[in-house]
Amino acid sequence: MTEESNSSHMVCDVYRDMHPFTYFYYLVFMVGFFGSCFALWAFTRSDSSQKCTSIYLINLLIADFLLTLALPFKIVVDLGIATWKLKIFHCQVTAVIIYINMYLSIIFLGFVSMDRSLQTINSSRLYQVQKRGFAKMISAVVWTLVLFIMLPNMLIPINDIPERDIVGCIDFKKEIGRHWHVLSNFISLAIFFNCSCIILISNFLTIKRLYRHKDCDEFLNIKQALVQILLVTAGYVICFVPYHIVRIPYTLSQSNIIMDCSLKQVLFFAKESTLLLSVSNLCFDPILYFYFSKTFRTKITKTFSMKKEVTAV
C-alpha cells in the first residue's frame, strides 16, 4: 500500500508552486514574532494577580511562540532549499507543531469567549468556573489532550524512502501513521466544531446582554465592547473556518480515496491557502491580548504614556 501511494504521489505532483506562499509566511512570522515578544514582555511585567481570561491568553501566547519556532522550517522547505534531513524533521516535528498551535488557539479562544460571556451574567453559581485555579487546571487538561492527539504523528516511525526532489509529508508515513493521521484529523475537526459552537454562542449571548443596555449612560463603553466582540468573531471565522471546510476532502485525497490528479492539486492549493489564513492568527492574537486582558492593556497604556511624557520633557 505504501509503495502504491508513493508512486501515485510521484505521478501526480501536487507539491509545486509553493514559492508565493513563502512570502506571506515570512510576513506572518515577522509580525507575529515581534507581536508575541511584545506581549510576553507586557504579561511578565504586569500584576501577578491575573484573572481567568489572562491565564487563557498566556497559554495562547505560549502556543504562538511554538508556532514562531515552526514557521522558519516550513518557509525553508517550501522554498525548496531544505536538505533531505531537514524535510524529514519538518514533516515529523515542525509541521505537527503548526497544528498543535492551531487547535490550542481554537480551544483557548473558546474559553476566552466563554469567560467573557460569564462575566456579563454575574451568577454566584458560576463563580467557581471563573477562578484562577479552575483556569490553570483546565489549561493543563487542554495541553494534555492536544498533545495526546498530535504527538503520535511525531513519534510513530516513518518510512525510509529514497531521496528525491518532490515529496510530501504523507509519503513518509507508514500504514499505522497514515491511519493515526486520518483519525487525528477527524478528532481535530470535532474539537473545531465544538469550540466554534462555544465561541459563536458565547459571543452571541454577550452581544445580546450588552445590547439590552444600549440606552444607559455608558453606551460608548458598551458600543466599544460590542465592536471588540464582533471583531474577535470575524477574526476567528476568517482564520479557521475556511481551513476546516477544505480539511475533509483534502484528507480524503491524502488517503487516495480521491484519485483524480487535477482535483488533488486543487485541494492541495486550497489547503495551503487556508492554512496560511489559520497561521495568520499569529498576527491577530496581540490585538486580542490588548482587548481582553486589562493587565496587558494597562501595561501597554502606561508604557506609551511614559514615553510621551519623557519626549515632552
Coordinates of C-alpha atoms in Angstrom, one line a residue:
M1 CA 0.0 0.0 0.0
T2 CA 2.8 2.4 0.9
E3 CA 4.7 1.8 -2.4
E4 CA 1.5 2.3 -4.4
S5 CA 0.7 5.6 -2.6
N6 CA 4.2 6.8 -3.1
S7 CA 4.2 6.0 -6.8
S8 CA 0.9 7.8 -7.1
H9 CA 2.4 10.9 -5.5
M10 CA 5.3 10.7 -7.9
V11 CA 3.0 10.6 -10.9
C12 CA 0.6 13.3 -9.5
D13 CA 2.8 16.3 -8.4
V14 CA 0.7 18.4 -6.1
Y15 CA 3.7 19.9 -4.2
R16 CA 4.6 22.6 -6.7
D17 CA 4.3 26.4 -6.9
M18 CA 4.9 26.9 -3.2
H19 CA 7.1 30.0 -3.5
P20 CA 4.3 32.5 -3.4
F21 CA 3.2 31.2 0.0
T22 CA 6.6 31.6 1.5
Y23 CA 6.5 35.4 1.2
F24 CA 3.2 35.6 3.1
Y25 CA 4.5 33.1 5.7
Y26 CA 7.6 35.3 6.2
L27 CA 5.5 38.4 6.8
V28 CA 3.3 36.5 9.2
F29 CA 6.4 35.2 11.0
M30 CA 7.9 38.7 11.4
V31 CA 4.7 40.4 12.5
G32 CA 3.7 37.5 14.8
F33 CA 7.2 37.2 16.4
F34 CA 7.6 40.8 17.3
G35 CA 3.9 41.0 18.5
S36 CA 4.4 37.9 20.6
C37 CA 7.6 39.2 22.1
F38 CA 5.9 42.5 23.0
A39 CA 3.0 40.6 24.5
L40 CA 5.4 38.4 26.6
W41 CA 7.2 41.5 27.9
A42 CA 3.9 43.1 28.8
F43 CA 2.5 40.0 30.6
T44 CA 5.7 39.3 32.6
R45 CA 5.7 42.9 33.8
S46 CA 2.0 43.0 34.6
D47 CA 0.4 42.4 38.0
S48 CA 0.8 38.8 39.1
S49 CA -2.9 38.6 40.2
Q50 CA -4.1 37.7 36.8
K51 CA -7.7 36.9 36.1
C52 CA -9.1 33.8 34.4
T53 CA -9.0 35.3 31.0
S54 CA -5.4 36.4 31.3
I55 CA -4.4 32.8 32.1
Y56 CA -6.1 31.6 28.9
L57 CA -4.4 34.3 27.0
I58 CA -0.9 33.4 28.4
N59 CA -1.4 29.8 27.3
L60 CA -2.4 31.2 23.9
L61 CA 0.8 33.2 23.9
I62 CA 2.9 30.1 24.7
A63 CA 1.2 28.3 21.7
D64 CA 2.1 31.3 19.5
F65 CA 5.8 31.0 20.4
L66 CA 5.7 27.3 19.4
L67 CA 4.4 28.4 16.0
T68 CA 7.1 31.0 15.6
L69 CA 9.7 28.2 16.1
A70 CA 8.0 26.1 13.4
L71 CA 7.4 28.6 10.7
P72 CA 11.0 29.2 9.6
F73 CA 11.3 25.4 8.9
K74 CA 8.2 25.5 6.7
I75 CA 9.4 28.5 4.8
V76 CA 12.8 26.8 4.0
V77 CA 11.1 23.6 2.9
D78 CA 8.5 25.4 0.7
L79 CA 11.3 27.4 -0.9
G80 CA 12.9 24.1 -1.9
I81 CA 16.3 24.8 -0.3
A82 CA 16.0 22.4 2.6
T83 CA 18.2 19.3 2.9
W84 CA 16.6 15.9 3.0
K85 CA 17.1 15.5 6.7
L86 CA 15.5 18.9 7.3
K87 CA 12.5 17.9 5.2
I88 CA 12.1 14.8 7.4
F89 CA 12.4 16.9 10.5
H90 CA 9.8 19.3 9.3
C91 CA 7.3 16.6 8.4
Q92 CA 7.9 14.7 11.7
V93 CA 8.1 17.7 14.1
T94 CA 7.6 21.3 13.0
A95 CA 4.6 20.5 10.7
V96 CA 2.9 18.9 13.7
I97 CA 3.7 21.9 15.9
I98 CA 1.7 24.1 13.4
Y99 CA -1.4 22.0 14.0
I100 CA -0.7 21.9 17.8
N101 CA -0.8 25.7 17.8
M102 CA -3.9 25.8 15.6
Y103 CA -6.0 23.7 18.0
L104 CA -4.6 25.2 21.2
S105 CA -5.6 28.6 19.7
I106 CA -9.1 27.4 18.9
I107 CA -9.7 25.9 22.3
F108 CA -8.3 28.8 24.3
L109 CA -10.3 31.3 22.2
G110 CA -13.3 29.3 23.1
F111 CA -12.5 29.6 26.8
V112 CA -11.8 33.3 26.5
S113 CA -15.2 33.9 24.8
M114 CA -17.0 31.7 27.4
D115 CA -15.3 33.6 30.3
R116 CA -16.2 36.9 28.7
S117 CA -19.9 35.7 28.5
L118 CA -19.9 34.5 32.1
Q119 CA -18.7 37.9 33.2
T120 CA -21.9 39.5 31.9
I121 CA -24.0 37.0 33.8
N122 CA -22.5 37.7 37.3
S123 CA -24.0 34.4 38.7
S124 CA -22.8 33.1 42.0
R125 CA -23.3 29.6 40.8
L126 CA -20.7 30.1 38.1
Y127 CA -18.2 31.8 40.4
Q128 CA -16.0 28.7 40.8
V129 CA -15.6 28.4 37.0
Q130 CA -14.1 31.9 36.9
K131 CA -11.5 31.2 39.5
R132 CA -7.8 31.2 38.6
G133 CA -7.4 27.6 39.9
F134 CA -10.0 26.3 37.6
A135 CA -8.4 28.2 34.6
K136 CA -5.0 26.7 35.4
M137 CA -6.5 23.2 35.8
I138 CA -8.5 23.3 32.5
S139 CA -5.4 24.8 30.7
A140 CA -3.3 21.7 31.8
V141 CA -6.1 19.4 30.6
V142 CA -6.2 21.2 27.2
W143 CA -2.5 20.9 26.7
T144 CA -2.6 17.2 27.7
L145 CA -5.5 16.5 25.3
V146 CA -4.0 18.3 22.3
L147 CA -0.5 16.7 22.8
F148 CA -2.1 13.2 23.2
I149 CA -3.8 13.7 19.8
M150 CA -0.9 15.3 17.9
L151 CA 2.3 13.7 19.4
P152 CA 1.8 10.3 17.9
N153 CA 2.2 12.0 14.5
M154 CA 5.7 12.8 15.6
L155 CA 6.6 9.6 17.4
I156 CA 5.2 6.9 15.1
P157 CA 8.2 5.5 13.0
I158 CA 8.4 6.7 9.4
N159 CA 9.4 5.0 6.1
D160 CA 12.9 5.2 4.9
I161 CA 12.3 6.3 1.3
P162 CA 14.8 7.2 -1.4
E163 CA 15.8 10.9 -1.5
R164 CA 14.0 12.8 -4.3
D165 CA 13.2 16.4 -5.1
I166 CA 9.4 16.3 -4.7
V167 CA 8.0 14.6 -1.6
G168 CA 5.0 15.2 0.7
C169 CA 4.9 14.6 4.4
I170 CA 2.3 11.8 3.9
D171 CA 4.8 9.9 1.8
F172 CA 7.0 9.4 4.9
K173 CA 4.2 7.8 6.9
K174 CA 3.8 4.0 7.4
E175 CA 0.3 2.5 7.3
I176 CA -0.2 2.9 11.0
G177 CA 1.0 6.5 10.8
R178 CA -1.5 7.2 7.9
H179 CA -4.3 5.7 10.0
W180 CA -3.5 7.9 13.0
H181 CA -3.1 10.9 10.7
V182 CA -6.7 10.4 9.4
L183 CA -8.0 9.7 12.9
S184 CA -6.3 12.8 14.4
N185 CA -7.7 14.9 11.6
F186 CA -11.3 13.9 12.4
I187 CA -10.8 14.3 16.2
S188 CA -9.4 17.8 15.4
L189 CA -12.5 18.5 13.3
A190 CA -14.7 17.5 16.3
I191 CA -12.7 19.9 18.5
F192 CA -13.1 22.7 16.0
F193 CA -16.9 22.3 15.6
N194 CA -17.4 22.1 19.4
C195 CA -15.3 25.2 20.1
S196 CA -16.9 27.1 17.2
C197 CA -20.3 26.5 18.9
I198 CA -18.9 27.7 22.2
I199 CA -17.4 30.8 20.6
L200 CA -20.4 31.8 18.5
I201 CA -23.0 31.1 21.2
S202 CA -21.0 32.8 23.9
N203 CA -20.3 35.9 21.8
F204 CA -24.0 36.0 20.7
L205 CA -25.2 35.9 24.3
T206 CA -22.7 38.6 25.3
I207 CA -23.8 40.9 22.5
K208 CA -27.4 40.3 23.3
R209 CA -26.9 41.2 27.0
L210 CA -24.8 44.3 26.2
Y211 CA -27.3 45.5 23.6
R212 CA -30.0 45.5 26.3
H213 CA -28.2 48.3 28.0
K214 CA -27.7 50.4 24.8
D215 CA -29.8 53.3 26.3
C216 CA -27.8 53.7 29.5
D217 CA -25.2 56.3 30.3
E218 CA -22.3 54.1 29.4
F219 CA -23.4 53.5 25.8
L220 CA -19.9 54.4 24.4
N221 CA -18.2 51.7 26.5
I222 CA -20.9 49.2 25.6
K223 CA -20.5 50.1 21.9
Q224 CA -16.8 49.6 22.1
A225 CA -17.2 46.2 23.8
L226 CA -19.7 45.2 21.0
V227 CA -17.2 46.2 18.3
Q228 CA -14.5 44.2 20.0
I229 CA -16.6 41.0 20.3
L230 CA -17.6 41.3 16.6
L231 CA -14.0 41.8 15.6
V232 CA -12.9 38.7 17.5
T233 CA -15.7 36.6 16.0
A234 CA -14.9 37.8 12.5
G235 CA -11.2 37.1 13.0
Y236 CA -12.0 33.6 14.2
V237 CA -14.2 32.9 11.3
I238 CA -11.7 34.2 8.7
C239 CA -8.7 32.4 10.2
F240 CA -10.1 29.0 11.0
V241 CA -13.4 28.3 9.2
P242 CA -12.0 28.1 5.6
Y243 CA -9.3 25.6 6.5
H244 CA -11.8 23.2 8.1
I245 CA -14.1 23.4 5.1
V246 CA -11.2 22.1 3.0
R247 CA -9.8 19.7 5.6
I248 CA -12.1 16.8 5.0
P249 CA -11.8 16.5 1.2
Y250 CA -8.0 17.1 1.4
T251 CA -7.7 14.3 4.0
L252 CA -9.6 12.0 1.6
S253 CA -7.2 12.9 -1.2
Q254 CA -4.2 12.1 1.0
S255 CA -5.7 8.7 1.7
N256 CA -6.2 8.1 -2.0
I257 CA -10.0 7.9 -1.7
I258 CA -10.0 10.8 -4.1
M259 CA -7.8 9.7 -7.0
D260 CA -8.2 12.4 -9.7
C261 CA -4.9 14.2 -10.0
S262 CA -6.3 17.6 -11.0
L263 CA -8.7 17.5 -8.1
K264 CA -5.8 16.6 -5.7
Q265 CA -3.9 19.6 -7.0
V266 CA -6.8 21.9 -6.4
L267 CA -7.4 20.6 -2.9
F268 CA -3.7 20.9 -2.0
F269 CA -3.6 24.5 -3.2
A270 CA -6.9 25.2 -1.2
K271 CA -5.3 23.5 1.9
E272 CA -2.2 25.6 1.7
S273 CA -4.1 28.9 1.1
T274 CA -6.5 28.2 4.0
L275 CA -3.6 27.0 6.2
L276 CA -1.9 30.4 5.6
L277 CA -5.1 32.1 6.9
S278 CA -5.0 29.9 10.0
V279 CA -1.4 30.7 10.7
S280 CA -2.2 34.4 10.4
N281 CA -3.9 34.2 13.8
L282 CA -0.3 34.8 15.0
C283 CA -0.7 38.4 13.9
F284 CA -4.3 38.6 15.2
D285 CA -3.6 37.4 18.8
P286 CA -1.7 40.5 20.1
I287 CA -4.8 42.6 19.3
L288 CA -6.8 40.0 21.3
Y289 CA -4.5 40.4 24.3
F290 CA -5.0 44.2 24.2
Y291 CA -8.8 44.0 24.1
F292 CA -9.4 41.1 26.5
S293 CA -6.7 41.5 29.2
K294 CA -6.9 44.5 31.4
T295 CA -3.5 43.9 32.9
F296 CA -1.9 43.8 29.4
R297 CA -3.8 46.8 28.2
T298 CA -2.9 48.8 31.4
K299 CA 0.8 48.0 31.0
I300 CA 0.8 49.0 27.3
T301 CA -1.0 52.2 28.0
K302 CA 1.3 53.1 30.9
T303 CA 4.4 52.3 28.8
F304 CA 3.4 54.5 25.9
S305 CA 2.1 57.3 28.1
M306 CA 5.5 57.3 30.0
K307 CA 7.3 57.5 26.6
K308 CA 5.2 60.5 25.6
E309 CA 5.9 62.3 28.9
V310 CA 9.7 61.7 28.5
T311 CA 9.5 63.1 24.9
A312 CA 7.6 66.1 26.1
V313 CA 10.1 66.9 28.8

